[in-house]
């Protein structure tokens, strides 16, 4: 199985995402890691243990799912985060975010989001016109 870019290691069940969709999802999830005390260069995704958790939608050049089992590795291939993503997809809006995430520095836990739902920093990115629709998913 070929990698779609240098930041992705193994695709696992996420192979349904096309290259354009994968770049977008990974960019958004990496950006959000900063809210969980993780801001390192050269992070890589390992989707090899990813599982589909029941929700999917067609977007751009593939299918996006709410995957669990996502690993983020540093440039030394050490696990620095693991989590479960979710997404919001509307005709003019797409946003992938961490539904569950644990970030680490070695054995030290930096941050953890255990409760599913849309956190405040993600909520601020949702257009005002869509907020009522997603209000039940707030963390």
Coordinates of C-alpha atoms in Angstrom, one line a residue:
X1 CA 0.0 0.0 0.0
X2 CA 1.5 3.3 -1.0
X3 CA 1.7 6.3 1.3
X4 CA 0.0 9.4 0.2
X5 CA 2.6 11.8 1.7
X6 CA 5.6 11.7 3.9
X7 CA 3.6 12.4 7.1
X8 CA 1.6 9.2 6.8
X9 CA 3.0 5.8 7.7
X10 CA 0.5 3.1 7.3
X11 CA -3.1 3.6 6.2
X12 CA -5.1 0.7 7.8
X13 CA -8.8 1.2 7.5
X14 CA -8.3 4.9 6.5
X15 CA -7.3 3.8 3.0
X16 CA -10.8 4.9 1.9
X17 CA -9.6 8.5 2.1
X18 CA -8.1 9.8 -1.1
X19 CA -4.9 11.9 -1.1
X20 CA -6.7 15.2 -1.1
X21 CA -9.0 14.3 1.8
X22 CA -6.1 12.7 3.8
X23 CA -4.0 15.9 3.5
X24 CA -7.0 18.0 4.8
X25 CA -7.9 15.6 7.7
X26 CA -4.2 15.3 8.8
X27 CA -3.6 19.0 8.6
X28 CA -6.7 19.8 10.7
X29 CA -5.9 17.1 13.3
X30 CA -2.2 18.2 13.6
X31 CA -3.3 21.8 14.0
X32 CA -5.7 20.8 16.8
X33 CA -2.9 18.9 18.7
X34 CA -1.7 22.3 19.9
X35 CA -4.8 22.6 22.1
X36 CA -3.6 19.4 23.8
X37 CA -0.1 20.7 24.6
X38 CA 1.6 19.0 21.6
X39 CA 3.3 21.2 19.1
X40 CA 6.3 19.3 17.6
X41 CA 7.7 19.4 14.0
X42 CA 7.7 16.4 11.7
X43 CA 4.8 14.5 13.2
X44 CA 3.6 11.5 11.3
X45 CA 0.3 9.6 11.3
X46 CA 0.1 5.8 11.7
X47 CA -3.4 4.7 10.8
X48 CA -2.5 1.0 10.7
X49 CA -4.7 0.2 13.8
X50 CA -7.5 2.6 12.8
X51 CA -11.0 1.3 13.0
X52 CA -14.2 2.7 11.6
X53 CA -16.6 3.6 14.4
X54 CA -19.8 3.8 12.5
X55 CA -20.1 7.1 10.8
X56 CA -18.9 7.9 7.3
X57 CA -19.4 10.4 4.5
X58 CA -18.2 11.0 1.0
X59 CA -16.0 14.1 0.8
X60 CA -13.5 15.4 -1.8
X61 CA -11.8 12.3 -3.3
X62 CA -12.8 9.6 -0.7
X63 CA -14.7 8.6 2.3
X64 CA -14.1 10.1 5.8
X65 CA -15.0 8.1 8.9
X66 CA -14.9 8.7 12.6
X67 CA -11.8 6.5 13.1
X68 CA -10.4 5.3 16.4
X69 CA -6.9 3.9 16.9
X70 CA -5.0 6.8 15.3
X71 CA -1.4 7.1 16.4
X72 CA 0.8 10.2 16.0
X73 CA 4.6 9.6 16.0
X74 CA 7.4 12.0 16.4
X75 CA 10.5 12.1 14.1
X76 CA 12.0 9.3 16.2
X77 CA 8.9 7.1 15.6
X78 CA 7.9 7.4 19.3
X79 CA 4.1 7.6 20.0
X80 CA 3.3 11.1 21.2
X81 CA -0.5 10.9 20.8
X82 CA -3.3 8.5 20.2
X83 CA -6.9 9.1 19.6
X84 CA -10.2 8.9 17.9
X85 CA -11.4 11.5 15.4
X86 CA -14.7 12.8 14.4
X87 CA -15.8 15.3 11.8
X88 CA -18.4 17.8 10.7
X89 CA -19.4 17.8 7.1
X90 CA -21.8 20.3 5.6
X91 CA -22.1 21.5 1.9
X92 CA -19.8 24.4 2.5
X93 CA -17.9 23.3 5.6
X94 CA -15.7 20.4 6.7
X95 CA -13.8 20.1 10.0
X96 CA -12.0 17.0 11.4
X97 CA -11.3 17.1 15.2
X98 CA -10.2 14.9 18.0
X99 CA -13.2 13.2 19.8
X100 CA -10.8 11.5 22.2
X101 CA -7.0 12.2 22.4
X102 CA -4.1 11.6 24.7
X103 CA -0.8 13.4 24.2
X104 CA 2.5 12.4 25.8
X105 CA 6.1 13.4 26.3
X106 CA 7.7 10.0 26.8
X107 CA 5.8 8.4 29.7
X108 CA 4.4 11.7 30.9
X109 CA 0.9 12.5 29.9
X110 CA 0.6 16.0 28.6
X111 CA -3.2 16.2 28.0
X112 CA -6.2 14.0 27.7
X113 CA -9.7 14.4 26.2
X114 CA -11.8 11.5 27.4
X115 CA -15.3 12.8 26.9
X116 CA -16.6 12.8 23.3
X117 CA -18.0 15.9 21.8
X118 CA -17.0 19.2 20.2
X119 CA -14.6 21.1 22.5
X120 CA -14.7 24.9 22.9
X121 CA -11.8 25.6 20.5
X122 CA -13.5 23.6 17.8
X123 CA -16.9 25.1 18.5
X124 CA -15.4 28.6 17.7
X125 CA -14.6 27.4 14.2
X126 CA -18.1 26.3 13.3
X127 CA -20.1 28.9 11.4
X128 CA -22.8 30.5 13.4
X129 CA -25.5 29.2 11.0
X130 CA -24.5 25.6 11.8
X131 CA -24.1 25.8 15.6
X132 CA -27.7 25.0 16.5
X133 CA -27.6 21.8 14.5
X134 CA -24.4 20.7 16.4
X135 CA -25.2 22.0 19.9
X136 CA -26.1 18.5 21.2
X137 CA -22.5 17.4 20.3
X138 CA -20.8 20.0 22.4
X139 CA -18.3 18.7 25.0

